[in-house]
């Protein structure tokens, strides 16, 4: 029987597992963690309280926190997310980062009765953590150690029982590769180096089943809210709110290539007993919501329809942003044909490992991206490699194109690499090359240390230190670095003007904030929908037309802060950032206006307490300040840097120097202006209550959020 | 195929006739195009078992495996409506047990990764759960739906064991059997139409339209 403390929303218990001693302990969630909501907030509180920030991230002393929140598994659509908090082993400052894992395991954690699982210590031999409600044990994992995540998840699910979900690390994590992740469901990953962090603890996997329930204070109202969201608000993936092709009921057809690709004649062409037409998908109908995204068509174009079996995704989500494929061509290479993934990991990620000229059509024009991309996604997931939003691929592609490997690798190693597979566009190339990175084989595997340390190792961060005269952070073209810390932009100024760039530089990994790209690439017409709706929330001038930018203003800063806080809320709730906040609606009758207060309505219905968005965002701002304070301390400890503005938040030259013939704020460019950016930072810091010279929270701000102990530490280090 | 089966789709259909003609499934029946349209599937899907149907008192429940995307919203809505909480274990419709490493090599962790689907109560005409209940707690209401009388149920689990598909579950908190009451929440909330109910009037009309 499940452990349930009878609390609405929260499960009520935080589980702590010490791998060194084997001890399993529990504590009540709410007395300590309620001010931090759940999820990311719990993770940040645990790291802050318990892990000295000079701790080596891949070590026995480090901790990894798996967490869910009050809305996880409550029935709220798109609440199937697990946040994993740890110290980064790979980005500058080695500070706090989160991995965000989808699939179904978040629900299992909640049903088993836990809001968080704190992993500490190190097992003496490979183990996996088995949880069935209140029964918690460490089990021998020697039979799956060394094997890929697909085998591990299969074996452990089978041996634990049909209703156990599993998440595991692959060889990359076991070999302490920084660019590593864990995998659950089919291709659902949590990255940011969590594979190595768990590998350092000899923890191969978590297998979990829960027979309990998430208690809901007002189930009638709550179900009404859930149905309303799916019926009247939800569109495609990223909540893109108008279909990409004409539908009889639709007022608009997308003005850009967006993530609502389903529609009449768009087929799940590899469905086992005949193709399924995704059909008309009117707003207002629940039973068609899962057909809207049909994400593979966005990732690969219409040619992929013949390989789509069905759509998949996370627990509770009606959107289904994964396509599940049967790529029969792969059988000719003795490779698995059933594959699934989405977005960068399935497309530009794997194909970056080939020279463009080497890629060839297999059966249809343009299908190399499908065959190589999907096999590459499978290989990366099986190895438990993480692509750092494809900085890994971009770096590999650049080195490949510029002959860097030939110069930098020992001759014996270079000659041992089967380059002919790459040159022939053979999918098996990916098994070889990614395997080397995951097993830390040879000099080439240094690319798996992550951008920051890889550039340092090969002198690619300083034009005077390499024969190509390049600074990988600053160069224009083939470079997405948004800071000098080792991670790329994740929909930045190109989709969200200064506001997007502001939240992109706040984290210690790619920001994973999609609020503005969801808006800008929604497919809705700019003047009729995007501009008026966004301005109705944040005031005149908060939004710029694509590549027609204007200087910074107060409302853009207000918008940036809101987006930033939303992310901390979502990862604490937990809600999917690809969908929330519900800024837009698919409903013509609503004039496409979303419901940005919906989250508070959910919290009120689920917990039985009155929650407003102000309450939610206040808690999110507390977590945001923890992120910032912890980052400042880490930068002091590891880099002896006292000023985040000039270091952590510094933006590479290409952002300002691209499109050299066109000045910023002119038609046709999304480049930024240096002076305007400095003004943007100042205004943002002021809005956050941070010192405008250093970008570090003031004592007054920290104390407003009951973070006086963090202020004390910052003061002790001379940072405030 | 018997003459009686061949003629099924052209007759006025009632649930009783349907049960008499089809037994437990439609496999082997030639269905009319209008009926297939209503069911949102092809004859091949019926023949291959991707689509199964169950004759419920208020209509024909259609379960389409190929359309199930594994979101678990059927379980969520079942328990929200009937239990006031959200749970997989006590849900009357069950998809989670097929989703990871399910029986018959189904589920994301099986070799047939993308084969997963909801199991539903069949609302059997002669329910094994009811026959096995030592308290006589499972009864048919006025519309023929088999329900659990919570006053009589003692949570012994006899219904769980007796059901060939183990669809009921004893709720560990209430100690009562959670057996499907045909509320329709799973169907209404399915975002891919993998679950649908066609009324007997519609089934009859579609059959006559041939």
PDB file of N, CA, C and O in Angstrom, chain A residues 73-75 104 111 154 157 162 165-166 184-186 211-214 223 230 273 286-291 310-311 315-317 320 324-325 339, chain B residues 42 44-45 48 50 65-73 76-77 81 84-87 89 97 99-101 109 111 113-114 116 172 190-193:
ATOM      1  N   UNK A  73       1.116  14.915 -12.081  1.00  0.00           N
ATOM      2  CA  UNK A  73       0.234  13.766 -11.887  1.00  0.00           C
ATOM      3  C   UNK A  73      -1.115  14.121 -11.304  1.00  0.00           C
ATOM      4  O   UNK A  73      -1.863  13.245 -10.893  1.00  0.00           O
ATOM      5  N   UNK A  74      -1.435  15.414 -11.305  1.00  0.00           N
ATOM      6  CA  UNK A  74      -2.731  15.835 -10.763  1.00  0.00           C
ATOM      7  C   UNK A  74      -3.820  15.765 -11.817  1.00  0.00           C
ATOM      8  O   UNK A  74      -4.971  16.059 -11.529  1.00  0.00           O
ATOM      9  N   UNK A  75      -3.442  15.414 -13.014  1.00  0.00           N
ATOM     10  CA  UNK A  75      -4.384  15.451 -14.124  1.00  0.00           C
ATOM     11  C   UNK A  75      -4.211  16.689 -14.982  1.00  0.00           C
ATOM     12  O   UNK A  75      -4.729  16.756 -16.096  1.00  0.00           O
ATOM     13  N   UNK A 104       6.974   9.146 -18.583  1.00  0.00           N
ATOM     14  CA  UNK A 104       5.877   8.818 -17.669  1.00  0.00           C
ATOM     15  C   UNK A 104       6.316   8.690 -16.220  1.00  0.00           C
ATOM     16  O   UNK A 104       5.499   8.479 -15.338  1.00  0.00           O
ATOM     17  N   UNK A 111       2.781   8.859  -7.685  1.00  0.00           N
ATOM     18  CA  UNK A 111       1.887   7.792  -7.233  1.00  0.00           C
ATOM     19  C   UNK A 111       2.550   6.934  -6.154  1.00  0.00           C
ATOM     20  O   UNK A 111       1.877   6.331  -5.324  1.00  0.00           O
ATOM     21  N   UNK A 154      14.502  -2.128 -20.529  1.00  0.00           N
ATOM     22  CA  UNK A 154      13.734  -3.340 -20.853  1.00  0.00           C
ATOM     23  C   UNK A 154      13.938  -4.404 -19.777  1.00  0.00           C
ATOM     24  O   UNK A 154      12.975  -4.980 -19.258  1.00  0.00           O
ATOM     25  N   UNK A 157      12.533  -3.254 -16.289  1.00  0.00           N
ATOM     26  CA  UNK A 157      11.059  -3.220 -16.298  1.00  0.00           C
ATOM     27  C   UNK A 157      10.510  -4.635 -16.251  1.00  0.00           C
ATOM     28  O   UNK A 157       9.559  -4.925 -15.520  1.00  0.00           O
ATOM     29  N   UNK A 162       5.391  -5.431 -14.656  1.00  0.00           N
ATOM     30  CA  UNK A 162       4.858  -4.710 -15.807  1.00  0.00           C
ATOM     31  C   UNK A 162       4.557  -3.245 -15.529  1.00  0.00           C
ATOM     32  O   UNK A 162       4.604  -2.434 -16.439  1.00  0.00           O
ATOM     33  N   UNK A 165       8.037   1.725 -14.096  1.00  0.00           N
ATOM     34  CA  UNK A 165       8.709   2.558 -15.085  1.00  0.00           C
ATOM     35  C   UNK A 165      10.189   2.637 -14.691  1.00  0.00           C
ATOM     36  O   UNK A 165      10.545   2.421 -13.530  1.00  0.00           O
ATOM     37  N   UNK A 166      11.021   2.931 -15.667  1.00  0.00           N
ATOM     38  CA  UNK A 166      12.465   2.935 -15.424  1.00  0.00           C
ATOM     39  C   UNK A 166      13.100   4.153 -16.101  1.00  0.00           C
ATOM     40  O   UNK A 166      12.653   4.582 -17.169  1.00  0.00           O
ATOM     41  N   UNK A 184      14.337   7.687 -20.225  1.00  0.00           N
ATOM     42  CA  UNK A 184      13.153   6.950 -19.801  1.00  0.00           C
ATOM     43  C   UNK A 184      12.176   6.891 -20.972  1.00  0.00           C
ATOM     44  O   UNK A 184      12.371   7.583 -21.977  1.00  0.00           O
ATOM     45  N   UNK A 185      11.140   6.049 -20.816  1.00  0.00           N
ATOM     46  CA  UNK A 185      10.148   5.856 -21.890  1.00  0.00           C
ATOM     47  C   UNK A 185      10.871   5.508 -23.180  1.00  0.00           C
ATOM     48  O   UNK A 185      11.615   4.564 -23.237  1.00  0.00           O
ATOM     49  N   UNK A 186      10.720   6.325 -24.227  1.00  0.00           N
ATOM     50  CA  UNK A 186      11.437   6.047 -25.470  1.00  0.00           C
ATOM     51  C   UNK A 186      12.000   7.352 -25.996  1.00  0.00           C
ATOM     52  O   UNK A 186      11.337   8.080 -26.707  1.00  0.00           O
ATOM     53  N   UNK A 211       1.215   2.771  -6.292  1.00  0.00           N
ATOM     54  CA  UNK A 211      -0.207   2.418  -6.316  1.00  0.00           C
ATOM     55  C   UNK A 211      -1.052   3.479  -5.628  1.00  0.00           C
ATOM     56  O   UNK A 211      -2.238   3.293  -5.425  1.00  0.00           O
ATOM     57  N   UNK A 212      -0.427   4.577  -5.270  1.00  0.00           N
ATOM     58  CA  UNK A 212      -1.163   5.612  -4.565  1.00  0.00           C
ATOM     59  C   UNK A 212      -1.848   6.585  -5.504  1.00  0.00           C
ATOM     60  O   UNK A 212      -1.954   6.354  -6.711  1.00  0.00           O
ATOM     61  N   UNK A 213      -2.311   7.676  -4.915  1.00  0.00           N
ATOM     62  CA  UNK A 213      -3.083   8.655  -5.674  1.00  0.00           C
ATOM     63  C   UNK A 213      -2.605  10.060  -5.355  1.00  0.00           C
ATOM     64  O   UNK A 213      -2.055  10.313  -4.291  1.00  0.00           O
ATOM     65  N   UNK A 214      -2.836  10.967  -6.295  1.00  0.00           N
ATOM     66  CA  UNK A 214      -2.638  12.385  -6.037  1.00  0.00           C
ATOM     67  C   UNK A 214      -3.989  12.937  -5.596  1.00  0.00           C
ATOM     68  O   UNK A 214      -4.985  12.825  -6.325  1.00  0.00           O
ATOM     69  N   UNK A 223     -11.368  19.029 -12.920  1.00  0.00           N
ATOM     70  CA  UNK A 223     -11.566  18.361 -14.211  1.00  0.00           C
ATOM     71  C   UNK A 223     -12.116  19.349 -15.241  1.00  0.00           C
ATOM     72  O   UNK A 223     -11.732  19.305 -16.414  1.00  0.00           O
ATOM     73  N   UNK A 230      -7.752  21.649 -22.666  1.00  0.00           N
ATOM     74  CA  UNK A 230      -7.553  20.824 -23.867  1.00  0.00           C
ATOM     75  C   UNK A 230      -8.526  21.245 -24.962  1.00  0.00           C
ATOM     76  O   UNK A 230      -8.186  21.305 -26.143  1.00  0.00           O
ATOM     77  N   UNK A 273      -2.045  -1.387 -39.164  1.00  0.00           N
ATOM     78  CA  UNK A 273      -3.093  -1.940 -40.025  1.00  0.00           C
ATOM     79  C   UNK A 273      -3.659  -0.912 -40.987  1.00  0.00           C
ATOM     80  O   UNK A 273      -4.856  -0.873 -41.236  1.00  0.00           O
ATOM     81  N   UNK A 286     -11.878  17.675 -27.903  1.00  0.00           N
ATOM     82  CA  UNK A 286     -10.805  17.002 -27.171  1.00  0.00           C
ATOM     83  C   UNK A 286     -10.241  15.831 -27.978  1.00  0.00           C
ATOM     84  O   UNK A 286      -9.024  15.615 -28.019  1.00  0.00           O
ATOM     85  N   UNK A 287     -11.101  15.095 -28.658  1.00  0.00           N
ATOM     86  CA  UNK A 287     -10.693  13.815 -29.266  1.00  0.00           C
ATOM     87  C   UNK A 287      -9.751  13.951 -30.461  1.00  0.00           C
ATOM     88  O   UNK A 287      -9.287  12.940 -30.995  1.00  0.00           O
ATOM     89  N   UNK A 288      -9.439  15.174 -30.863  1.00  0.00           N
ATOM     90  CA  UNK A 288      -8.528  15.357 -32.002  1.00  0.00           C
ATOM     91  C   UNK A 288      -7.200  15.998 -31.589  1.00  0.00           C
ATOM     92  O   UNK A 288      -6.300  16.160 -32.416  1.00  0.00           O
ATOM     93  N   UNK A 289      -7.088  16.344 -30.312  1.00  0.00           N
ATOM     94  CA  UNK A 289      -5.918  17.118 -29.871  1.00  0.00           C
ATOM     95  C   UNK A 289      -4.598  16.394 -30.161  1.00  0.00           C
ATOM     96  O   UNK A 289      -3.602  17.019 -30.524  1.00  0.00           O
ATOM     97  N   UNK A 290      -4.604  15.074 -30.025  1.00  0.00           N
ATOM     98  CA  UNK A 290      -3.348  14.321 -30.156  1.00  0.00           C
ATOM     99  C   UNK A 290      -2.856  14.225 -31.597  1.00  0.00           C
ATOM    100  O   UNK A 290      -1.749  13.748 -31.833  1.00  0.00           O
ATOM    101  N   UNK A 291      -3.670  14.644 -32.537  1.00  0.00           N
ATOM    102  CA  UNK A 291      -3.258  14.553 -33.948  1.00  0.00           C
ATOM    103  C   UNK A 291      -2.639  15.853 -34.464  1.00  0.00           C
ATOM    104  O   UNK A 291      -2.096  15.892 -35.562  1.00  0.00           O
ATOM    105  N   UNK A 310       2.732   6.223 -34.963  1.00  0.00           N
ATOM    106  CA  UNK A 310       1.773   6.996 -34.179  1.00  0.00           C
ATOM    107  C   UNK A 310       2.529   8.119 -33.485  1.00  0.00           C
ATOM    108  O   UNK A 310       3.734   8.275 -33.699  1.00  0.00           O
ATOM    109  N   UNK A 311       1.815   8.890 -32.682  1.00  0.00           N
ATOM    110  CA  UNK A 311       2.479   9.914 -31.881  1.00  0.00           C
ATOM    111  C   UNK A 311       2.622   9.418 -30.456  1.00  0.00           C
ATOM    112  O   UNK A 311       1.858   8.577 -29.995  1.00  0.00           O
ATOM    113  N   UNK A 315       3.208  11.478 -19.934  1.00  0.00           N
ATOM    114  CA  UNK A 315       1.990  11.235 -19.183  1.00  0.00           C
ATOM    115  C   UNK A 315       1.197  12.533 -19.049  1.00  0.00           C
ATOM    116  O   UNK A 315       1.788  13.598 -18.851  1.00  0.00           O
ATOM    117  N   UNK A 316      -0.074  12.427 -19.205  1.00  0.00           N
ATOM    118  CA  UNK A 316      -1.052  13.513 -18.999  1.00  0.00           C
ATOM    119  C   UNK A 316      -1.143  14.495 -20.166  1.00  0.00           C
ATOM    120  O   UNK A 316      -2.012  15.354 -20.174  1.00  0.00           O
ATOM    121  N   UNK A 317      -0.271  14.388 -21.126  1.00  0.00           N
ATOM    122  CA  UNK A 317      -0.205  15.414 -22.174  1.00  0.00           C
ATOM    123  C   UNK A 317      -1.032  15.041 -23.386  1.00  0.00           C
ATOM    124  O   UNK A 317      -0.837  13.969 -23.967  1.00  0.00           O
ATOM    125  N   UNK A 320       1.294  15.341 -27.531  1.00  0.00           N
ATOM    126  CA  UNK A 320       2.070  14.284 -28.189  1.00  0.00           C
ATOM    127  C   UNK A 320       3.123  14.856 -29.136  1.00  0.00           C
ATOM    128  O   UNK A 320       2.979  14.796 -30.363  1.00  0.00           O
ATOM    129  N   UNK A 324       6.539   8.447 -33.341  1.00  0.00           N
ATOM    130  CA  UNK A 324       7.118   7.112 -33.191  1.00  0.00           C
ATOM    131  C   UNK A 324       7.161   6.487 -34.583  1.00  0.00           C
ATOM    132  O   UNK A 324       6.147   6.475 -35.293  1.00  0.00           O
ATOM    133  N   UNK A 325       8.334   5.997 -34.951  1.00  0.00           N
ATOM    134  CA  UNK A 325       8.590   5.637 -36.343  1.00  0.00           C
ATOM    135  C   UNK A 325       8.961   4.163 -36.515  1.00  0.00           C
ATOM    136  O   UNK A 325       9.549   3.561 -35.623  1.00  0.00           O
ATOM    137  N   UNK A 339      12.055   3.593 -33.823  1.00  0.00           N
ATOM    138  CA  UNK A 339      12.776   4.696 -33.195  1.00  0.00           C
ATOM    139  C   UNK A 339      11.799   5.824 -32.901  1.00  0.00           C
ATOM    140  O   UNK A 339      10.737   5.924 -33.509  1.00  0.00           O
TER     141      UNK A 339
ATOM    142  N   UNK B  42     -10.571   0.792 -40.199  1.00  0.00           N
ATOM    143  CA  UNK B  42     -10.716   0.013 -41.419  1.00  0.00           C
ATOM    144  C   UNK B  42     -11.084  -1.427 -41.078  1.00  0.00           C
ATOM    145  O   UNK B  42     -10.907  -1.876 -39.942  1.00  0.00           O
ATOM    146  N   UNK B  44      -9.466  -3.924 -42.030  1.00  0.00           N
ATOM    147  CA  UNK B  44      -8.222  -4.626 -41.693  1.00  0.00           C
ATOM    148  C   UNK B  44      -7.881  -4.459 -40.203  1.00  0.00           C
ATOM    149  O   UNK B  44      -7.424  -5.396 -39.547  1.00  0.00           O
ATOM    150  N   UNK B  45      -8.135  -3.273 -39.681  1.00  0.00           N
ATOM    151  CA  UNK B  45      -7.861  -3.052 -38.262  1.00  0.00           C
ATOM    152  C   UNK B  45      -8.749  -3.945 -37.392  1.00  0.00           C
ATOM    153  O   UNK B  45      -8.313  -4.440 -36.356  1.00  0.00           O
ATOM    154  N   UNK B  48      -7.421  -7.613 -37.851  1.00  0.00           N
ATOM    155  CA  UNK B  48      -6.131  -7.882 -37.221  1.00  0.00           C
ATOM    156  C   UNK B  48      -6.145  -7.655 -35.708  1.00  0.00           C
ATOM    157  O   UNK B  48      -5.130  -7.840 -35.042  1.00  0.00           O
ATOM    158  N   UNK B  50      -6.463  -4.795 -34.160  1.00  0.00           N
ATOM    159  CA  UNK B  50      -6.062  -3.472 -33.696  1.00  0.00           C
ATOM    160  C   UNK B  50      -7.261  -2.726 -33.128  1.00  0.00           C
ATOM    161  O   UNK B  50      -7.130  -1.855 -32.269  1.00  0.00           O
ATOM    162  N   UNK B  65      -6.230   0.348 -30.908  1.00  0.00           N
ATOM    163  CA  UNK B  65      -4.835   0.302 -30.425  1.00  0.00           C
ATOM    164  C   UNK B  65      -3.943   1.246 -31.222  1.00  0.00           C
ATOM    165  O   UNK B  65      -3.027   1.855 -30.672  1.00  0.00           O
ATOM    166  N   UNK B  66      -4.179   1.303 -32.512  1.00  0.00           N
ATOM    167  CA  UNK B  66      -3.295   2.101 -33.367  1.00  0.00           C
ATOM    168  C   UNK B  66      -3.381   3.590 -33.049  1.00  0.00           C
ATOM    169  O   UNK B  66      -2.480   4.356 -33.389  1.00  0.00           O
ATOM    170  N   UNK B  67      -4.491   3.988 -32.426  1.00  0.00           N
ATOM    171  CA  UNK B  67      -4.671   5.413 -32.128  1.00  0.00           C
ATOM    172  C   UNK B  67      -4.234   5.786 -30.717  1.00  0.00           C
ATOM    173  O   UNK B  67      -4.171   6.971 -30.388  1.00  0.00           O
ATOM    174  N   UNK B  68      -3.971   4.787 -29.894  1.00  0.00           N
ATOM    175  CA  UNK B  68      -3.587   5.098 -28.508  1.00  0.00           C
ATOM    176  C   UNK B  68      -2.175   5.667 -28.493  1.00  0.00           C
ATOM    177  O   UNK B  68      -1.240   5.045 -29.001  1.00  0.00           O
ATOM    178  N   UNK B  69      -2.020   6.835 -27.874  1.00  0.00           N
ATOM    179  CA  UNK B  69      -0.700   7.464 -27.811  1.00  0.00           C
ATOM    180  C   UNK B  69      -0.098   7.401 -26.413  1.00  0.00           C
ATOM    181  O   UNK B  69       0.919   8.045 -26.141  1.00  0.00           O
ATOM    182  N   UNK B  70      -0.735   6.651 -25.521  1.00  0.00           N
ATOM    183  CA  UNK B  70      -0.126   6.372 -24.217  1.00  0.00           C
ATOM    184  C   UNK B  70      -0.097   7.523 -23.240  1.00  0.00           C
ATOM    185  O   UNK B  70       0.726   7.541 -22.335  1.00  0.00           O
ATOM    186  N   UNK B  71      -1.011   8.486 -23.362  1.00  0.00           N
ATOM    187  CA  UNK B  71      -0.946   9.674 -22.503  1.00  0.00           C
ATOM    188  C   UNK B  71      -1.499   9.430 -21.113  1.00  0.00           C
ATOM    189  O   UNK B  71      -1.340  10.280 -20.234  1.00  0.00           O
ATOM    190  N   UNK B  72      -2.190   8.313 -20.927  1.00  0.00           N
ATOM    191  CA  UNK B  72      -2.756   7.951 -19.619  1.00  0.00           C
ATOM    192  C   UNK B  72      -3.895   8.860 -19.168  1.00  0.00           C
ATOM    193  O   UNK B  72      -4.302   8.804 -18.009  1.00  0.00           O
ATOM    194  N   UNK B  73      -4.403   9.685 -20.072  1.00  0.00           N
ATOM    195  CA  UNK B  73      -5.501  10.555 -19.637  1.00  0.00           C
ATOM    196  C   UNK B  73      -6.768   9.759 -19.342  1.00  0.00           C
ATOM    197  O   UNK B  73      -7.638  10.212 -18.593  1.00  0.00           O
ATOM    198  N   UNK B  76      -6.443   9.011 -15.752  1.00  0.00           N
ATOM    199  CA  UNK B  76      -6.576  10.270 -15.001  1.00  0.00           C
ATOM    200  C   UNK B  76      -8.050  10.653 -14.867  1.00  0.00           C
ATOM    201  O   UNK B  76      -8.548  10.954 -13.783  1.00  0.00           O
ATOM    202  N   UNK B  77      -8.751  10.635 -15.997  1.00  0.00           N
ATOM    203  CA  UNK B  77     -10.150  11.074 -15.969  1.00  0.00           C
ATOM    204  C   UNK B  77     -11.041  10.084 -15.232  1.00  0.00           C
ATOM    205  O   UNK B  77     -11.989  10.479 -14.546  1.00  0.00           O
ATOM    206  N   UNK B  81     -13.033  11.508 -11.857  1.00  0.00           N
ATOM    207  CA  UNK B  81     -14.502  11.516 -11.833  1.00  0.00           C
ATOM    208  C   UNK B  81     -15.035  10.581 -10.749  1.00  0.00           C
ATOM    209  O   UNK B  81     -15.962  10.925 -10.019  1.00  0.00           O
ATOM    210  N   UNK B  84     -12.257  11.136  -7.146  1.00  0.00           N
ATOM    211  CA  UNK B  84     -11.877  12.462  -6.654  1.00  0.00           C
ATOM    212  C   UNK B  84     -10.387  12.625  -6.443  1.00  0.00           C
ATOM    213  O   UNK B  84      -9.929  13.503  -5.728  1.00  0.00           O
ATOM    214  N   UNK B  85      -9.616  11.750  -7.055  1.00  0.00           N
ATOM    215  CA  UNK B  85      -8.158  11.841  -6.968  1.00  0.00           C
ATOM    216  C   UNK B  85      -7.605  11.350  -8.308  1.00  0.00           C
ATOM    217  O   UNK B  85      -8.381  11.007  -9.207  1.00  0.00           O
ATOM    218  N   UNK B  86      -6.297  11.338  -8.462  1.00  0.00           N
ATOM    219  CA  UNK B  86      -5.710  10.835  -9.703  1.00  0.00           C
ATOM    220  C   UNK B  86      -4.782   9.670  -9.383  1.00  0.00           C
ATOM    221  O   UNK B  86      -3.888   9.784  -8.542  1.00  0.00           O
ATOM    222  N   UNK B  87      -5.017   8.548 -10.050  1.00  0.00           N
ATOM    223  CA  UNK B  87      -4.257   7.341  -9.768  1.00  0.00           C
ATOM    224  C   UNK B  87      -4.306   6.422 -10.974  1.00  0.00           C
ATOM    225  O   UNK B  87      -5.278   6.414 -11.732  1.00  0.00           O
ATOM    226  N   UNK B  89      -3.371   3.007 -10.388  1.00  0.00           N
ATOM    227  CA  UNK B  89      -3.645   1.680  -9.809  1.00  0.00           C
ATOM    228  C   UNK B  89      -5.131   1.386  -9.693  1.00  0.00           C
ATOM    229  O   UNK B  89      -5.575   0.285 -10.019  1.00  0.00           O
ATOM    230  N   UNK B  97      -0.469  -0.615 -17.454  1.00  0.00           N
ATOM    231  CA  UNK B  97       0.065  -1.969 -17.402  1.00  0.00           C
ATOM    232  C   UNK B  97       0.457  -2.493 -18.777  1.00  0.00           C
ATOM    233  O   UNK B  97       1.133  -3.509 -18.883  1.00  0.00           O
ATOM    234  N   UNK B  99       1.873  -0.234 -20.962  1.00  0.00           N
ATOM    235  CA  UNK B  99       2.671   0.860 -21.524  1.00  0.00           C
ATOM    236  C   UNK B  99       4.174   0.656 -21.384  1.00  0.00           C
ATOM    237  O   UNK B  99       4.943   1.131 -22.201  1.00  0.00           O
ATOM    238  N   UNK B 100       4.619  -0.025 -20.351  1.00  0.00           N
ATOM    239  CA  UNK B 100       6.064  -0.132 -20.095  1.00  0.00           C
ATOM    240  C   UNK B 100       6.612  -1.483 -20.578  1.00  0.00           C
ATOM    241  O   UNK B 100       7.341  -1.556 -21.539  1.00  0.00           O
ATOM    242  N   UNK B 101       6.263  -2.528 -19.857  1.00  0.00           N
ATOM    243  CA  UNK B 101       6.713  -3.856 -20.247  1.00  0.00           C
ATOM    244  C   UNK B 101       5.516  -4.782 -20.060  1.00  0.00           C
ATOM    245  O   UNK B 101       5.457  -5.581 -19.141  1.00  0.00           O
ATOM    246  N   UNK B 109       9.007  -0.607 -23.420  1.00  0.00           N
ATOM    247  CA  UNK B 109      10.233  -1.335 -23.096  1.00  0.00           C
ATOM    248  C   UNK B 109      10.243  -2.757 -23.661  1.00  0.00           C
ATOM    249  O   UNK B 109      11.142  -3.544 -23.364  1.00  0.00           O
ATOM    250  N   UNK B 111       9.861  -5.399 -27.173  1.00  0.00           N
ATOM    251  CA  UNK B 111      10.385  -5.339 -28.540  1.00  0.00           C
ATOM    252  C   UNK B 111       9.386  -4.707 -29.498  1.00  0.00           C
ATOM    253  O   UNK B 111       9.729  -4.304 -30.602  1.00  0.00           O
ATOM    254  N   UNK B 113       7.792  -1.802 -29.327  1.00  0.00           N
ATOM    255  CA  UNK B 113       7.762  -0.579 -28.526  1.00  0.00           C
ATOM    256  C   UNK B 113       6.458   0.204 -28.589  1.00  0.00           C
ATOM    257  O   UNK B 113       6.013   0.753 -27.609  1.00  0.00           O
ATOM    258  N   UNK B 114       5.880   0.281 -29.770  1.00  0.00           N
ATOM    259  CA  UNK B 114       4.789   1.242 -29.951  1.00  0.00           C
ATOM    260  C   UNK B 114       3.408   0.589 -29.913  1.00  0.00           C
ATOM    261  O   UNK B 114       2.412   1.191 -30.307  1.00  0.00           O
ATOM    262  N   UNK B 116       0.705  -0.318 -27.490  1.00  0.00           N
ATOM    263  CA  UNK B 116       0.151  -0.141 -26.149  1.00  0.00           C
ATOM    264  C   UNK B 116      -1.250   0.432 -26.320  1.00  0.00           C
ATOM    265  O   UNK B 116      -1.546   1.091 -27.314  1.00  0.00           O
ATOM    266  N   UNK B 172      -7.073   0.680  -2.083  1.00  0.00           N
ATOM    267  CA  UNK B 172      -6.472   0.430  -0.770  1.00  0.00           C
ATOM    268  C   UNK B 172      -6.897   1.447   0.289  1.00  0.00           C
ATOM    269  O   UNK B 172      -6.762   1.182   1.479  1.00  0.00           O
ATOM    270  N   UNK B 190     -10.376  11.174 -24.034  1.00  0.00           N
ATOM    271  CA  UNK B 190      -9.272  10.624 -24.839  1.00  0.00           C
ATOM    272  C   UNK B 190      -8.924  11.584 -25.966  1.00  0.00           C
ATOM    273  O   UNK B 190      -9.750  11.849 -26.834  1.00  0.00           O
ATOM    274  N   UNK B 191      -7.682  12.119 -25.985  1.00  0.00           N
ATOM    275  CA  UNK B 191      -7.350  13.138 -26.980  1.00  0.00           C
ATOM    276  C   UNK B 191      -7.038  12.593 -28.369  1.00  0.00           C
ATOM    277  O   UNK B 191      -6.781  13.367 -29.292  1.00  0.00           O
ATOM    278  N   UNK B 192      -7.058  11.257 -28.513  1.00  0.00           N
ATOM    279  CA  UNK B 192      -6.772  10.712 -29.842  1.00  0.00           C
ATOM    280  C   UNK B 192      -7.926   9.866 -30.371  1.00  0.00           C
ATOM    281  O   UNK B 192      -7.798   9.253 -31.434  1.00  0.00           O
ATOM    282  N   UNK B 193      -9.023   9.816 -29.642  1.00  0.00           N
ATOM    283  CA  UNK B 193     -10.144   9.005 -30.110  1.00  0.00           C
ATOM    284  C   UNK B 193      -9.836   7.519 -30.119  1.00  0.00           C
ATOM    285  O   UNK B 193     -10.499   6.752 -30.812  1.00  0.00           O
TER     286      UNK B 193
END
